[in-house]
Amino acid sequence: MAELRLGPLLRYADDTRATVWVETGGPCEAQVRCADGAGGSARTWQVGGHHYALVTVSGLTPGTPTPYRVLLDGHEVWPLPGAPASTIRTPRPGAALRVAFGSCRWAAKPGGGHDPVGPDALDTLSRRLETDPDAERPDILLLLGDQVYADETSAATRDYLAGRRDLDVPPGDQIADYEEYTHLYDESWLDPEVRRLLACVPSCMIFDDHDVIDDWNTSASWLESIRAEPWWRERILGGLMSYWVYQHLGNLSPDELAADPLYAAVRAAGDGTEPLREFAERADADPAAVRWSYRRDLGRTRLLMVDSRAARVLEEKSRALVDPAEMDWVRRQALTDPGAYDHLLIGTSLPWLLPPAVHDAEGWNAALCAGERGARWARLGEKLRRRADLEHWSAFPRSFAELADLIAEVGRADRAPASVLVLSGDVHHAYVAEPNRPHEEREEPEEQAGPRPVVAQLTCSPMHNSVPAPIRAGFRFGWSRAGRLLGRVLARHGRLAAPPISWRKTGGPWFGNQLMTLTLGGRDTARLRLEQARREDGGGTRLVTADERELL
């Protein structure tokens, strides 16, 4: 009898359909049965000796919570004995949409002792939903990068790696291949609280650097150096293959899955490892050959999840955070039928709007690396870029401006949305920033301006990690008047033009393990709540509201 190794994960959900992802102990027929008769089944497929299924559930009743069971070859394996049933909640017509989001979850557990990075916000959310049936439940969970840490492994993972190979040989105690990636996902998603949460709250995901390696795709020089390492090829292929299996497939709708030739090839093969490996090789060799970005329409809210990590153009004279073809796709998705949505969410693991001093420092560094001040400064700039992680949107000035232009164009549409919100993580703290109008709009007569959407950068990180005190101080300084002045000095040295927009911080910075939740309803509701995981005197944890505000 096949066993349930990992999952179930409830990934996609619309009015009548859902997808449920599982990993099993062997080949079998995976089936999802719902209490109201809805359901679906799928035969498992194999990659790297592991067996998976993504079951499309159809026949769900709109606006209804429906308990479900998972069966493998007819034997019930979920819910676990003594546990309550997991539930698929289809969207409620006309109801407000709750979107919870965050990033950077280091999954290692303290083994019953003190947790050095504090309580896990995702675990704490799961316990609240389980113990309080009246608690507000997110309709969808957006995980904005660093779902696993391939380069910062736990003590338990290091013990596992030491049982497979010599840790004195590079990559040492970091992840080396697909099989070791599967262990990382086990460590993260077998956490009982997170397992129960992901079984009943739909999720969308996108990778960031630690899903592969710190500062992944920082520059052409970085890429050349890492490709010279003998262990890198298996690392990057294992990272991309496992991301496709564990994260990317669940981002797609049933219709997109049915039209995906790679998904069909992997399912049709007796062993799908080779077609998936060939795909990963193409993705690594030519970022433009693969699109990891995707779109989800959630009622009257449109989500565009943008790959700001693997889709980069790294040549110094043509650097782009998102390659031109993919950026064109993002633009088309944002501008297609704007009247069909009230709110536009742009998910990108890296913040678009950073503290002004950090923004200017990254732009200055990019100019140096491009040779604006000569070869000596370029060499110094590359060293600084790698050491200080200077590789956000602001380090790609053209891409920063393209996103600003796109948001402005959305705002000028005849039926502009009520809000355009950029959701990000990565920087291990949380804040809210709001841009002023683009410079070219400041001269627009008021009677011609018309209504404009609220635009905001909403950054929330980490869910379970930490940030050293000097970096906290640096981020605070980055928003200060002195920080802004220093940034302008650097910008002048780099001969940078002024950015196309200006912006200000309207909330934060907040430090701790945390989640943000957006409540979006019609054109008149956009409410943001930031909650932090705190320890209680009795040893438990709870989510405490640190900030709540109306965005409209």
Tab-separated table of N, CA, C and O in Angstrom, residues 414-455:
chain	number	residue	atom	x	y	z
A	414	ASP	N	-8.680	53.914	-18.786
A	414	ASP	CA	-10.046	54.437	-18.655
A	414	ASP	C	-10.747	53.860	-17.443
A	414	ASP	O	-11.500	54.546	-16.757
A	415	ARG	N	-10.528	52.576	-17.186
A	415	ARG	CA	-11.139	51.926	-16.027
A	415	ARG	C	-10.026	51.434	-15.103
A	415	ARG	O	-9.820	50.238	-14.922
A	416	ALA	N	-9.301	52.377	-14.551
A	416	ALA	CA	-8.156	52.043	-13.702
A	416	ALA	C	-8.615	51.347	-12.430
A	416	ALA	O	-9.708	51.626	-11.911
A	417	PRO	N	-7.801	50.446	-11.889
A	417	PRO	CA	-8.169	49.799	-10.626
A	417	PRO	C	-8.118	50.780	-9.471
A	417	PRO	O	-7.534	51.867	-9.573
A	418	ALA	N	-8.713	50.377	-8.363
A	418	ALA	CA	-8.693	51.222	-7.173
A	418	ALA	C	-7.332	51.210	-6.509
A	418	ALA	O	-6.965	52.167	-5.819
A	419	SER	N	-6.568	50.126	-6.680
A	419	SER	CA	-5.235	50.060	-6.070
A	419	SER	C	-4.309	49.222	-6.927
A	419	SER	O	-4.732	48.292	-7.622
A	420	VAL	N	-3.036	49.570	-6.893
A	420	VAL	CA	-1.945	48.768	-7.451
A	420	VAL	C	-0.958	48.575	-6.320
A	420	VAL	O	-0.332	49.543	-5.852
A	421	LEU	N	-0.813	47.348	-5.864
A	421	LEU	CA	-0.026	47.051	-4.673
A	421	LEU	C	1.085	46.079	-5.033
A	421	LEU	O	0.831	44.996	-5.577
A	422	VAL	N	2.324	46.468	-4.729
A	422	VAL	CA	3.485	45.624	-4.987
A	422	VAL	C	3.815	44.876	-3.692
A	422	VAL	O	4.105	45.511	-2.666
A	423	LEU	N	3.755	43.559	-3.737
A	423	LEU	CA	3.959	42.719	-2.559
A	423	LEU	C	5.325	42.059	-2.654
A	423	LEU	O	5.623	41.382	-3.649
A	424	SER	N	6.148	42.220	-1.602
A	424	SER	CA	7.516	41.719	-1.654
A	424	SER	C	7.962	41.221	-0.293
A	424	SER	O	7.272	41.401	0.718
A	425	GLY	N	9.144	40.617	-0.279
A	425	GLY	CA	9.744	40.129	0.955
A	425	GLY	C	11.235	40.396	0.963
A	425	GLY	O	11.686	41.520	0.804
A	426	ASP	N	12.038	39.361	1.186
A	426	ASP	CA	13.490	39.329	1.024
A	426	ASP	C	14.303	40.040	2.097
A	426	ASP	O	15.314	39.515	2.557
A	427	VAL	N	13.913	41.234	2.538
A	427	VAL	CA	14.817	42.103	3.290
A	427	VAL	C	14.694	41.943	4.810
A	427	VAL	O	15.251	42.739	5.567
A	428	HIS	N	13.976	40.930	5.265
A	428	HIS	CA	13.915	40.564	6.683
A	428	HIS	C	13.401	41.677	7.587
A	428	HIS	O	13.821	41.807	8.726
A	429	HIS	N	12.506	42.473	7.061
A	429	HIS	CA	11.714	43.388	7.881
A	429	HIS	C	10.500	43.795	7.051
A	429	HIS	O	10.347	43.361	5.904
A	430	ALA	N	9.622	44.559	7.652
A	430	ALA	CA	8.383	44.946	6.976
A	430	ALA	C	8.255	46.463	6.962
A	430	ALA	O	8.711	47.146	7.886
A	431	TYR	N	7.625	46.975	5.905
A	431	TYR	CA	7.354	48.415	5.833
A	431	TYR	C	6.330	48.666	4.728
A	431	TYR	O	6.041	47.799	3.896
A	432	VAL	N	5.782	49.855	4.739
A	432	VAL	CA	4.873	50.336	3.704
A	432	VAL	C	5.488	51.594	3.109
A	432	VAL	O	5.904	52.503	3.849
A	433	ALA	N	5.566	51.655	1.788
A	433	ALA	CA	6.068	52.845	1.093
A	433	ALA	C	5.082	53.220	0.000
A	433	ALA	O	4.512	52.333	-0.657
A	434	GLU	N	4.896	54.509	-0.193
A	434	GLU	CA	3.953	54.984	-1.205
A	434	GLU	C	4.643	55.988	-2.116
A	434	GLU	O	5.243	56.960	-1.642
A	435	PRO	N	4.578	55.761	-3.426
A	435	PRO	CA	5.204	56.716	-4.350
A	435	PRO	C	4.364	57.960	-4.521
A	435	PRO	O	3.132	57.932	-4.394
A	436	ASN	N	5.046	59.068	-4.815
A	436	ASN	CA	4.355	60.253	-5.263
A	436	ASN	C	4.037	60.093	-6.748
A	436	ASN	O	4.456	59.111	-7.376
A	437	ARG	N	3.331	61.031	-7.322
A	437	ARG	CA	3.040	60.942	-8.743
A	437	ARG	C	4.326	60.995	-9.548
A	437	ARG	O	5.275	61.690	-9.174
A	438	PRO	N	4.375	60.298	-10.698
A	438	PRO	CA	5.515	60.470	-11.604
A	438	PRO	C	5.686	61.941	-11.963
A	438	PRO	O	4.722	62.698	-12.049
A	439	HIS	N	6.927	62.327	-12.211
A	439	HIS	CA	7.236	63.739	-12.460
A	439	HIS	C	6.401	64.324	-13.614
A	439	HIS	O	5.944	65.461	-13.543
A	440	GLU	N	6.187	63.511	-14.664
A	440	GLU	CA	5.479	64.058	-15.811
A	440	GLU	C	4.011	64.325	-15.511
A	440	GLU	O	3.356	65.058	-16.240
A	441	GLU	N	3.460	63.729	-14.433
A	441	GLU	CA	2.060	63.953	-14.100
A	441	GLU	C	1.871	65.159	-13.179
A	441	GLU	O	0.748	65.612	-12.981
A	442	ARG	N	2.955	65.658	-12.636
A	442	ARG	CA	2.809	66.744	-11.665
A	442	ARG	C	2.323	68.033	-12.314
A	442	ARG	O	1.735	68.883	-11.655
A	443	GLU	N	2.565	68.143	-13.636
A	443	GLU	CA	2.123	69.344	-14.334
A	443	GLU	C	0.737	69.164	-14.939
A	443	GLU	O	0.209	70.063	-15.573
A	444	GLU	N	0.137	67.966	-14.781
A	444	GLU	CA	-1.164	67.693	-15.378
A	444	GLU	C	-2.242	68.511	-14.676
A	444	GLU	O	-2.334	68.496	-13.452
A	445	PRO	N	-3.068	69.244	-15.402
A	445	PRO	CA	-4.140	70.013	-14.761
A	445	PRO	C	-5.051	69.102	-13.968
A	445	PRO	O	-5.368	67.997	-14.391
A	446	GLU	N	-5.480	69.575	-12.823
A	446	GLU	CA	-6.278	68.732	-11.934
A	446	GLU	C	-7.552	68.235	-12.609
A	446	GLU	O	-7.966	67.096	-12.405
A	447	GLU	N	-8.155	69.093	-13.450
A	447	GLU	CA	-9.412	68.672	-14.061
A	447	GLU	C	-9.203	67.566	-15.091
A	447	GLU	O	-10.157	66.874	-15.471
A	448	GLN	N	-7.963	67.370	-15.549
A	448	GLN	CA	-7.689	66.304	-16.498
A	448	GLN	C	-7.131	65.063	-15.815
A	448	GLN	O	-7.017	64.026	-16.450
A	449	ALA	N	-6.786	65.190	-14.582
A	449	ALA	CA	-6.086	64.080	-13.936
A	449	ALA	C	-6.995	62.881	-13.715
A	449	ALA	O	-6.615	61.752	-13.963
A	450	GLY	N	-8.234	63.087	-13.269
A	450	GLY	CA	-9.135	61.972	-13.018
A	450	GLY	C	-8.691	61.171	-11.806
A	450	GLY	O	-7.657	61.433	-11.189
A	451	PRO	N	-9.484	60.164	-11.443
A	451	PRO	CA	-9.113	59.324	-10.295
A	451	PRO	C	-7.872	58.502	-10.595
A	451	PRO	O	-7.675	58.038	-11.713
A	452	ARG	N	-7.052	58.331	-9.611
A	452	ARG	CA	-5.840	57.530	-9.753
A	452	ARG	C	-5.833	56.457	-8.681
A	452	ARG	O	-6.283	56.685	-7.552
A	453	PRO	N	-5.325	55.269	-8.992
A	453	PRO	CA	-5.301	54.222	-7.965
A	453	PRO	C	-4.319	54.548	-6.858
A	453	PRO	O	-3.329	55.262	-7.069
A	454	VAL	N	-4.597	54.007	-5.691
A	454	VAL	CA	-3.607	54.010	-4.615
A	454	VAL	C	-2.498	53.049	-5.009
A	454	VAL	O	-2.760	51.919	-5.442
A	455	VAL	N	-1.255	53.502	-4.893
A	455	VAL	CA	-0.101	52.666	-5.211
A	455	VAL	C	0.743	52.544	-3.951
A	455	VAL	O	1.009	53.546	-3.271
